[in-house]
PDB file of C-alpha atoms (C1' of nucleotides) in Angstrom:
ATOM      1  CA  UNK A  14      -1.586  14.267  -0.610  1.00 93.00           C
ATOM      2  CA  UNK A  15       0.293  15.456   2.442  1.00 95.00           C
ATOM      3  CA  UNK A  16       2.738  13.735   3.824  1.00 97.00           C
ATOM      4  CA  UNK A  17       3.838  13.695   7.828  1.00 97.00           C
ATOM      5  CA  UNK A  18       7.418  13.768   7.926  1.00 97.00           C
ATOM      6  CA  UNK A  19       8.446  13.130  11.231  1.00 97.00           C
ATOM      7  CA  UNK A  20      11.889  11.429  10.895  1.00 98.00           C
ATOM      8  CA  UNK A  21      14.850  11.832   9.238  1.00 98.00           C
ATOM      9  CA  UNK A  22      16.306   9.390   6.794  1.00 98.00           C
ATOM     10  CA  UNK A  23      19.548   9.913   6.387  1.00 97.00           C
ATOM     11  CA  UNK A  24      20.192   8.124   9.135  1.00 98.00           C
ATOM     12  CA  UNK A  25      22.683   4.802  10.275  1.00 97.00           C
ATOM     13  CA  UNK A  26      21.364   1.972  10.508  1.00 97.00           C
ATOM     14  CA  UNK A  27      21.634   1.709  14.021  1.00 97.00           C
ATOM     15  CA  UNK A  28      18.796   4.749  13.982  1.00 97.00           C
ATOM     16  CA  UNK A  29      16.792   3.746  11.644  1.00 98.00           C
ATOM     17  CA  UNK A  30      15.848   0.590  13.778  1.00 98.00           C
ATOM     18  CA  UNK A  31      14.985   3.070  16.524  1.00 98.00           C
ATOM     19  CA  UNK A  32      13.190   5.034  14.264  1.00 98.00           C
ATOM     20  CA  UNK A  33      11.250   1.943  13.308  1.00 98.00           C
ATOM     21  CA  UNK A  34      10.901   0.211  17.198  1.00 98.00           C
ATOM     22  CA  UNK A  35       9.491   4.121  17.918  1.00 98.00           C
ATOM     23  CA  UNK A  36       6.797   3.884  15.299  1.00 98.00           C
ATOM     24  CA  UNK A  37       5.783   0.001  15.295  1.00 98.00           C
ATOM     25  CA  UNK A  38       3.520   1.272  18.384  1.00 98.00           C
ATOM     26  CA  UNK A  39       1.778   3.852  16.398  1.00 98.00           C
ATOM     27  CA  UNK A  40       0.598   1.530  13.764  1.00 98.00           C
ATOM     28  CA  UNK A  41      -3.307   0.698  13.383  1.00 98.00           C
ATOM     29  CA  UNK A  42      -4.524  -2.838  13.685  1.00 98.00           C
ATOM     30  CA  UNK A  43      -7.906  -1.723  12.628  1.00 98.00           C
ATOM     31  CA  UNK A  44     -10.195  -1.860   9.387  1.00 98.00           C
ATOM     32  CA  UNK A  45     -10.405   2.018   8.938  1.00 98.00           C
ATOM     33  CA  UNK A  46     -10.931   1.511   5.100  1.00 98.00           C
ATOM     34  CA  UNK A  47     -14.145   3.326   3.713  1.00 98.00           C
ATOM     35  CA  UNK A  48     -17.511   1.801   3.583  1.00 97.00           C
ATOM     36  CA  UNK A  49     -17.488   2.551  -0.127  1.00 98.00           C
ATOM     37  CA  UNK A  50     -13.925   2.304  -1.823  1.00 98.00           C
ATOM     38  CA  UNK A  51     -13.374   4.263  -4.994  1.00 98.00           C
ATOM     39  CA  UNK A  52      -9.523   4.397  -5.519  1.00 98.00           C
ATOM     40  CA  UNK A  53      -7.461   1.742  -4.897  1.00 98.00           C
ATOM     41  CA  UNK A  54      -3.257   2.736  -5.515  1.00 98.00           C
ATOM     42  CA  UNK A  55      -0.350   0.623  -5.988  1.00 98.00           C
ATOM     43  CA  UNK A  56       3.877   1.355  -5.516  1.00 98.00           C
ATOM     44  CA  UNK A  57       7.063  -0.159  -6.895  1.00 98.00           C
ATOM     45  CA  UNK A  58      10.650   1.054  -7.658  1.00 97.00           C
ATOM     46  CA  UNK A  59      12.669  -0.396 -10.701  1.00 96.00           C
ATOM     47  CA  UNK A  60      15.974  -2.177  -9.744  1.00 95.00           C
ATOM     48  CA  UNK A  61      18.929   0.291  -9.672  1.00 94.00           C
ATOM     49  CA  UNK A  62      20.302   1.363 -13.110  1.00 92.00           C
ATOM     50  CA  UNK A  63      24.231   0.799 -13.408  1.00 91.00           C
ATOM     51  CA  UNK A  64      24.501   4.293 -12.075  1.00 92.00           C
ATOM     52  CA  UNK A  65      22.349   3.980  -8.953  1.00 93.00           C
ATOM     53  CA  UNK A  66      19.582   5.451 -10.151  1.00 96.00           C
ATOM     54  CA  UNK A  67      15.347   4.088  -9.530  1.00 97.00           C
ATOM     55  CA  UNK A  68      12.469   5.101 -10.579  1.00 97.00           C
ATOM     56  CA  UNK A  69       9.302   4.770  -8.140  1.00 98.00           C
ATOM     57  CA  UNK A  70       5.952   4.779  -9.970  1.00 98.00           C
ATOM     58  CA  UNK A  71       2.814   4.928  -7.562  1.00 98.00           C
ATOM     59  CA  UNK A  72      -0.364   3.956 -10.065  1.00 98.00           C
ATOM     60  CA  UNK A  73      -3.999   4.541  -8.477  1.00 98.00           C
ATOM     61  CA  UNK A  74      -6.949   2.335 -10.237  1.00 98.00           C
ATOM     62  CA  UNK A  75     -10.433   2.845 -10.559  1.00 98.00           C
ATOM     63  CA  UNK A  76     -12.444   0.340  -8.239  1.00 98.00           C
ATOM     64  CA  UNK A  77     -13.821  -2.075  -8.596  1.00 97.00           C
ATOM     65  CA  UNK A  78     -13.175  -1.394 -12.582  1.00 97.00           C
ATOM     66  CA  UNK A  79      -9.614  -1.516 -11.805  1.00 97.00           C
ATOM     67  CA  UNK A  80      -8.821   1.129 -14.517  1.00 97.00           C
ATOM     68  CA  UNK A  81      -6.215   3.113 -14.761  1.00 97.00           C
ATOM     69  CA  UNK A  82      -6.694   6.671 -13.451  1.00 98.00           C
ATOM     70  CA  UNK A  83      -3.252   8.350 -12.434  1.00 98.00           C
ATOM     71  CA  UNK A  84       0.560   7.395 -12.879  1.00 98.00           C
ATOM     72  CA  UNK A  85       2.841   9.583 -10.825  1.00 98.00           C
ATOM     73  CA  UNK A  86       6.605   8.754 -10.943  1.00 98.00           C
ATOM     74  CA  UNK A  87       9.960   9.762  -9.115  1.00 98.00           C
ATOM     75  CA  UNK A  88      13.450   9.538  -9.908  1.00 97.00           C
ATOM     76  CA  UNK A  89      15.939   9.019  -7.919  1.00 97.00           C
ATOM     77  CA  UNK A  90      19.193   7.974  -6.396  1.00 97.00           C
ATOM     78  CA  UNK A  91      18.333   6.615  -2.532  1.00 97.00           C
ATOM     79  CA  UNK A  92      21.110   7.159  -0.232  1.00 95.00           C
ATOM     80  CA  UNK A  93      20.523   4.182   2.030  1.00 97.00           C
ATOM     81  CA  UNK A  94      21.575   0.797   0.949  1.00 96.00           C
ATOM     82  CA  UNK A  95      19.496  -2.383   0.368  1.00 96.00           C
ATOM     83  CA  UNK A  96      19.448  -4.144   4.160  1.00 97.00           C
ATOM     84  CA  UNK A  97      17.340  -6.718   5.118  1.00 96.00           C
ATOM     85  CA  UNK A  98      14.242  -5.571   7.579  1.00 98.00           C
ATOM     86  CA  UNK A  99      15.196  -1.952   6.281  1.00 98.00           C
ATOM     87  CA  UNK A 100      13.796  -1.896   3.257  1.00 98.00           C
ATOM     88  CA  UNK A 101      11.601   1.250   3.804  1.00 98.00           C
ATOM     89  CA  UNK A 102      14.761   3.445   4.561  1.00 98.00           C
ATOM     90  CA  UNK A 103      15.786   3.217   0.947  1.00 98.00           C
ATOM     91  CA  UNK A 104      12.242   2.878  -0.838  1.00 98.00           C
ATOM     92  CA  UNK A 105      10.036   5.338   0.755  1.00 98.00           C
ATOM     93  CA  UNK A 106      11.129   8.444   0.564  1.00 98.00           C
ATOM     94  CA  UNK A 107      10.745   8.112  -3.300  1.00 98.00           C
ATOM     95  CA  UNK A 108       7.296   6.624  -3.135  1.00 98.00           C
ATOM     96  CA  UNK A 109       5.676   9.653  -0.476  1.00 98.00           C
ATOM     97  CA  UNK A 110       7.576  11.844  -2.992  1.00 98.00           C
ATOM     98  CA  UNK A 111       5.241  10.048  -5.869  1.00 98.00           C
ATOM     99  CA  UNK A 112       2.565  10.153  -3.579  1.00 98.00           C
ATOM    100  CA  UNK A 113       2.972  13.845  -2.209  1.00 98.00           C
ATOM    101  CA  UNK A 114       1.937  15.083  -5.762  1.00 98.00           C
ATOM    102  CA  UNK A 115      -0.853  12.420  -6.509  1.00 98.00           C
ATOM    103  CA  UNK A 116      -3.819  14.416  -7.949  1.00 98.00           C
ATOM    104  CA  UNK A 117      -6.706  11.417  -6.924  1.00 98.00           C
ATOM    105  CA  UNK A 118      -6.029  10.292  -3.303  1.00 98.00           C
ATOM    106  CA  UNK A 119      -6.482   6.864  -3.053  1.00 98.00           C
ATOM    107  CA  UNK A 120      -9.012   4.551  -0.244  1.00 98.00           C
ATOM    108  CA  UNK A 121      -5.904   1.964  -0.049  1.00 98.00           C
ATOM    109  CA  UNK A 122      -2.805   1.721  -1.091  1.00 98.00           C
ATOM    110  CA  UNK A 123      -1.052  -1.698  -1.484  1.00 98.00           C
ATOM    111  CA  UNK A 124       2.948  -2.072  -1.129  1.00 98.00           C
ATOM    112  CA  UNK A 125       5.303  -4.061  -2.563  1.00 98.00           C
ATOM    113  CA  UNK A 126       6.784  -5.881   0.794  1.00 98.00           C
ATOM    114  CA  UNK A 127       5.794  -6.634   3.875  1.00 98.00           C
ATOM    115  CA  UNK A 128       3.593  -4.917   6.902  1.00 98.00           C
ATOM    116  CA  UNK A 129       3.453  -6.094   9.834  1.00 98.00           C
ATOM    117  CA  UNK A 130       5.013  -9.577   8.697  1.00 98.00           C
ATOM    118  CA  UNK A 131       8.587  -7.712   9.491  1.00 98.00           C
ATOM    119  CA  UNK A 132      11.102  -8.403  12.372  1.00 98.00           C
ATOM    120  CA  UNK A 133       9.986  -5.292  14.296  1.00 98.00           C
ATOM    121  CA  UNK A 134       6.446  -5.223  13.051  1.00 98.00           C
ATOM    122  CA  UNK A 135       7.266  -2.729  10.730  1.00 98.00           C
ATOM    123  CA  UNK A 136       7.558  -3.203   7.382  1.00 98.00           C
ATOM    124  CA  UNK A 137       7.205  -1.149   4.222  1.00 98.00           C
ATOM    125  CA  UNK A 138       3.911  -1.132   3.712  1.00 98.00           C
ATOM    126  CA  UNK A 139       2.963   0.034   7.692  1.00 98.00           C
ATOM    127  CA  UNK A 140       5.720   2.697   7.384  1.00 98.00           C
ATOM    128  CA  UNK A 141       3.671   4.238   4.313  1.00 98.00           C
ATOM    129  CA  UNK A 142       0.634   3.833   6.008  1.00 98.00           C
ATOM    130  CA  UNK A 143       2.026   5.512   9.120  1.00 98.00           C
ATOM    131  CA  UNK A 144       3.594   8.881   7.095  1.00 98.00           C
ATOM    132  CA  UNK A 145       0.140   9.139   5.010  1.00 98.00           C
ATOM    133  CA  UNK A 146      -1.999   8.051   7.062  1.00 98.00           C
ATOM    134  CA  UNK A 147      -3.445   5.836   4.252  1.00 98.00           C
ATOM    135  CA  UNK A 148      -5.306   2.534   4.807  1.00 98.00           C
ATOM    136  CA  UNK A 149      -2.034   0.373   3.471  1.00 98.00           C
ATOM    137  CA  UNK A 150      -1.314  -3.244   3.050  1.00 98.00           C
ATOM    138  CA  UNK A 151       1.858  -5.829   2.926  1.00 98.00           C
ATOM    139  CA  UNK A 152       1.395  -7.442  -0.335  1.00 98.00           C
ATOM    140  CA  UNK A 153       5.474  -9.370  -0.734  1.00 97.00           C
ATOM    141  CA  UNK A 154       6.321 -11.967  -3.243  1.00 96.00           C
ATOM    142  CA  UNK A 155       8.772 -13.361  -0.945  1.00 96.00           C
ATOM    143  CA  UNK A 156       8.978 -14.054   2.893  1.00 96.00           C
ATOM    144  CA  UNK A 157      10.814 -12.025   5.323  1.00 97.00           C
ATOM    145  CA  UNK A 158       9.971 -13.434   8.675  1.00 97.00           C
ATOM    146  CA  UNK A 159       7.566 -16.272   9.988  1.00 97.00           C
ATOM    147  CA  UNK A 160       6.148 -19.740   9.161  1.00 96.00           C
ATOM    148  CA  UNK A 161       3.207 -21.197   7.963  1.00 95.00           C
ATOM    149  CA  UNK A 162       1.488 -24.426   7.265  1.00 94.00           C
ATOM    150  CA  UNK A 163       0.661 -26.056   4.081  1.00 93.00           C
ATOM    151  CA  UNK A 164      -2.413 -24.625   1.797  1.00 93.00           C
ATOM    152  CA  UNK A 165      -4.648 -25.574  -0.778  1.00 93.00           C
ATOM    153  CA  UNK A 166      -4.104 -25.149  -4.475  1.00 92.00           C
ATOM    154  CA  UNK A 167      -6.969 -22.982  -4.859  1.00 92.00           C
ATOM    155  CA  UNK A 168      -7.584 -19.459  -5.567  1.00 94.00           C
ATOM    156  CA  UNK A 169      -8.277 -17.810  -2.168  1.00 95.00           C
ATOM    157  CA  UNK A 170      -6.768 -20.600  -0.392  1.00 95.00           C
ATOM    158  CA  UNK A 171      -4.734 -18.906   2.709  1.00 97.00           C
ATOM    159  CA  UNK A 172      -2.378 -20.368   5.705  1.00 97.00           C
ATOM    160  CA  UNK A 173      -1.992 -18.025   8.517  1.00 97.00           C
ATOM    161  CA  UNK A 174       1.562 -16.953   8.984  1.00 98.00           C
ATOM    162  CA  UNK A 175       3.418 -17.118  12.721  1.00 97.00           C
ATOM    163  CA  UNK A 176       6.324 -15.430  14.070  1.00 97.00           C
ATOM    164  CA  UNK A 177       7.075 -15.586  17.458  1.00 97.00           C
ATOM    165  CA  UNK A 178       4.192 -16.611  18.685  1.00 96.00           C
ATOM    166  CA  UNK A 179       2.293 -13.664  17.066  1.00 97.00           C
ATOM    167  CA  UNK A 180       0.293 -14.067  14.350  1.00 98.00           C
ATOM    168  CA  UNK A 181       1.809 -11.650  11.425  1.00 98.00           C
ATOM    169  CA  UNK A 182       0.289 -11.479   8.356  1.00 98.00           C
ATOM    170  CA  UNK A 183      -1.163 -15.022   5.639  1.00 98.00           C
ATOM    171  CA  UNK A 184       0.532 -16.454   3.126  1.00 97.00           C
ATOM    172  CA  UNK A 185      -2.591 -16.514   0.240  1.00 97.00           C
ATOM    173  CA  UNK A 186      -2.682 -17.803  -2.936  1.00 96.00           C
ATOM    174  CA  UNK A 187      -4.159 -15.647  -5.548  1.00 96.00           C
ATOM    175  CA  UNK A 188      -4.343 -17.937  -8.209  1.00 94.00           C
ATOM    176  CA  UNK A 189      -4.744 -21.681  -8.197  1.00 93.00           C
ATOM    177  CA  UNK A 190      -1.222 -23.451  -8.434  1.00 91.00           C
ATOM    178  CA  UNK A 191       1.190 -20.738  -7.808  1.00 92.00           C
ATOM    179  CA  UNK A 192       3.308 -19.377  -5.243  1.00 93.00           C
ATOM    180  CA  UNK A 193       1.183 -17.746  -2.305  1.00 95.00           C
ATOM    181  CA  UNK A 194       1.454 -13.956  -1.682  1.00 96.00           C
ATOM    182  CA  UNK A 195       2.498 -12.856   1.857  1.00 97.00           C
ATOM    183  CA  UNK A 196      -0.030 -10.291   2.828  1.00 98.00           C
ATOM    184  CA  UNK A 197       0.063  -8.145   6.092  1.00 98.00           C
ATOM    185  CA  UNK A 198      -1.515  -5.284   7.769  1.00 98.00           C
ATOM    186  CA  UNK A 199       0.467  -2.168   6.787  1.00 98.00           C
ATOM    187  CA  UNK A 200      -2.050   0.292   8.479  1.00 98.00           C
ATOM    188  CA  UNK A 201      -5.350   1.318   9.257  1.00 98.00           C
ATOM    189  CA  UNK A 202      -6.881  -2.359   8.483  1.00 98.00           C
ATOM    190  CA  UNK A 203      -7.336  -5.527   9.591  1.00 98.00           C
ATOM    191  CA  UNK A 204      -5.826  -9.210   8.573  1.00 98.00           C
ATOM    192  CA  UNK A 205      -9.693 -10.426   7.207  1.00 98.00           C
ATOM    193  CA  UNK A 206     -10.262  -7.033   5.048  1.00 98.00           C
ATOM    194  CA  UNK A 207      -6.112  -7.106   3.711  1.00 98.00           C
ATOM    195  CA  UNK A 208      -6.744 -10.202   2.226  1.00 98.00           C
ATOM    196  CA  UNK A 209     -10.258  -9.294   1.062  1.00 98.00           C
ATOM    197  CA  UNK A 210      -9.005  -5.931  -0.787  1.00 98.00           C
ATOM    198  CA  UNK A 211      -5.864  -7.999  -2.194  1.00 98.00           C
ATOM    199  CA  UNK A 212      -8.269 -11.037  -3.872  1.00 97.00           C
ATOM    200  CA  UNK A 213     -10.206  -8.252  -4.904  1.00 97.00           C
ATOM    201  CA  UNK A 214      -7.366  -6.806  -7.066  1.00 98.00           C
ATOM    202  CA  UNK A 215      -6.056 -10.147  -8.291  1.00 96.00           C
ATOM    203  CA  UNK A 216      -7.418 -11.065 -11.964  1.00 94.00           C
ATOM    204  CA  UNK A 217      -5.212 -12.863 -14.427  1.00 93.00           C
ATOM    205  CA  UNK A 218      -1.779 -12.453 -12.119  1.00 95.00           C
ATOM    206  CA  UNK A 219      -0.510 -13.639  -9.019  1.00 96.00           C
ATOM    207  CA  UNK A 220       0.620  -9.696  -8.009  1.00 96.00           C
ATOM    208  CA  UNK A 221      -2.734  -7.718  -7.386  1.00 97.00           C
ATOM    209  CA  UNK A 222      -2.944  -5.000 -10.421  1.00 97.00           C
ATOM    210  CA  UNK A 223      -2.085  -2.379  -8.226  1.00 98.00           C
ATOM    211  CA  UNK A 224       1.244  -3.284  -7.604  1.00 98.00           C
ATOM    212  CA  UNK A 225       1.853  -5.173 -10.660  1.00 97.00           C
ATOM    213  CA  UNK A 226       1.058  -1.734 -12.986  1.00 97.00           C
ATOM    214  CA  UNK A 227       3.059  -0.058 -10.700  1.00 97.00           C
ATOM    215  CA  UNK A 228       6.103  -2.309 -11.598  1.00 96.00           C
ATOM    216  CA  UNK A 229       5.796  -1.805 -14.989  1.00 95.00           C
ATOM    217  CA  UNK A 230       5.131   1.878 -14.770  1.00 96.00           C
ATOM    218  CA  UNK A 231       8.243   1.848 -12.482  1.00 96.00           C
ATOM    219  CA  UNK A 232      10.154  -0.221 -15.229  1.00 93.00           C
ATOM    220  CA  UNK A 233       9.348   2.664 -17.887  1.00 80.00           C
ATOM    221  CA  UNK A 234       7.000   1.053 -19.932  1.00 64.00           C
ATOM    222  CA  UNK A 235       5.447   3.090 -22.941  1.00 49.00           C
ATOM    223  CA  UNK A 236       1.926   1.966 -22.579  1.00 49.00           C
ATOM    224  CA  UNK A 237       1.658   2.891 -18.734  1.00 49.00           C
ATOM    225  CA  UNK A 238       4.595   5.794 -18.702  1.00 44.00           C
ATOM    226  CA  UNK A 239       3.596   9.464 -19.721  1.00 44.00           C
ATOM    227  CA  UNK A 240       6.525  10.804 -22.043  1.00 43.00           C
TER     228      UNK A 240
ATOM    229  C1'  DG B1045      28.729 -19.818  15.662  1.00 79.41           C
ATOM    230  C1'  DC B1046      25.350 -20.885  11.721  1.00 79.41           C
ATOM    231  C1'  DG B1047      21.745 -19.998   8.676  1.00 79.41           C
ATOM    232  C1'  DA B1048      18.269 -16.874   6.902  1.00 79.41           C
ATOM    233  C1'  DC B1049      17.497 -12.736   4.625  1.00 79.41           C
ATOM    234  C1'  DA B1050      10.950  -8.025   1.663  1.00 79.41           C
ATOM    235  C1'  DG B1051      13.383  -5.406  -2.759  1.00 79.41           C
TER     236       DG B1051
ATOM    237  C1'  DA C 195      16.712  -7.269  -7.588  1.00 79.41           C
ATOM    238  C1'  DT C 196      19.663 -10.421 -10.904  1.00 79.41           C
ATOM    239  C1'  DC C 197      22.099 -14.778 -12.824  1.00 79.41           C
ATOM    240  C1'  DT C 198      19.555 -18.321 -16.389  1.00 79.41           C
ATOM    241  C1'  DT C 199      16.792 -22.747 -21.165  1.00 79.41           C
ATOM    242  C1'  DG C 200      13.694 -24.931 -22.403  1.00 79.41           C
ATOM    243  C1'  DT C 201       9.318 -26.299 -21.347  1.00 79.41           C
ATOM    244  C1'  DC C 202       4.647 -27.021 -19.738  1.00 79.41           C
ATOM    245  C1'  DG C 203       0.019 -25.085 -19.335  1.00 79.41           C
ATOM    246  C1'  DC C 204      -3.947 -21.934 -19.955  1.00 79.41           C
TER     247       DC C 204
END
DNA sequence: GCGACAG
DNA sequence: ATCTTGTCGC
């Protein structure tokens, strides 16, 4: 896959909020996902080791078999520190590095924080979208920004999430009883087809398999990680 | 100033 | 992300 690199990220903090207020604009609101989607990928880094060091695994599936087809990983050391709203300044250069040598482009790719649901509109998952130009989505575990009403127990059940008057993302529950999953737009699709595509991915877990097999590839497990 | 805070 | 036991449910 090629990869635009446009920006710099060894950069201050100070910057890389520039860098992300910059590139917010250039982000697509719009469902530019294939008619017919064949590939579906997913991205997650390990937690640090004790000397620093993560390892990014970016997993595509088969759709809608959800198969595995490819596991591409990257190790590394990131230079910018864990900072709230920042996220992508430490993660992504390791996952476009996975991505950069992927052999079966993906239709979609879902991320492991938020999209749009971010304090500058520009999360993770629309800074992938925006370097790849990828169809991506906000898929977090956790919220960043933004409130949202009650929701049923049910699988499928969704709230719409606000911040600042805007509309940012859902919180959706993708299986009945648990904790909903925060879902934005990352890029190149709409709020309707991001929570579509991540339903469509969720079987027996709350995390859609994308992401999920990504964390374990990313964690080094045998069964997922080439030797 | 205080609280909140993706991974 | 991690610290943390037993326990309830599918």
């Amino acid at each position: 896959m090629n990869i635009r690199h446009i920006h710099p990220w060894d950069v201050a903090a100070a910057e890389a909020i520039a860098i992300q207020r910059r590139l917010a604009s250039q982000v697509s609101h719009q469902n530019g996902i294939p008619p017919v989607v064949q590939r579906i990928a997913g991205a997650d880094l390990s937690a640090p080791d004790k000397e620093g060091y993560v390892q990014c695994a970016v997993v595509v599936l088969d759709f809608p078999s959800l198969q595995l087809v490819e596991i591409v990983t990257a190790r590394g050391k990131p230079s910018f520190p864990y900072v709230t709203g920042l996220l992508s300044f430490r993660e992504a250069p390791l996952v476009l590095e996975a991505l950069e040598r992927l052999a079966h482009p993906p239709d979609l790719l879902l991320a492991d924080g938020q999209g749009l649901a971010h304090p500058r509109r520009f999360g993770l998952a629309c800074h992938l979208g925006l370097l790849t130009g990828l169809p991506t989505i906000g898929c977090a575990k956790s919220l960043l920004v933004g409130v949202h009403g009650l929701l049923p127990l049910e699988k499928g059940a969704s709230a719409s999430l606000h911040h600042k008057g805007e509309v940012v993302g859902a919180a959706l529950r993708t299986r009945h009883n648990v904790r909903p999953l925060y879902v934005s737009i990352g890029h190149k699709v709409d709020l309707p087809s991001a929570m579509h595509w991540v339903l469509a991915c969720c079987t027996r877990y709350r995390v859609p398999e994308p992401t999920r097999l990504a964390h374990v590839a990313a964690a080094g497990k045998s069964k997922t990680t080439p030797p």
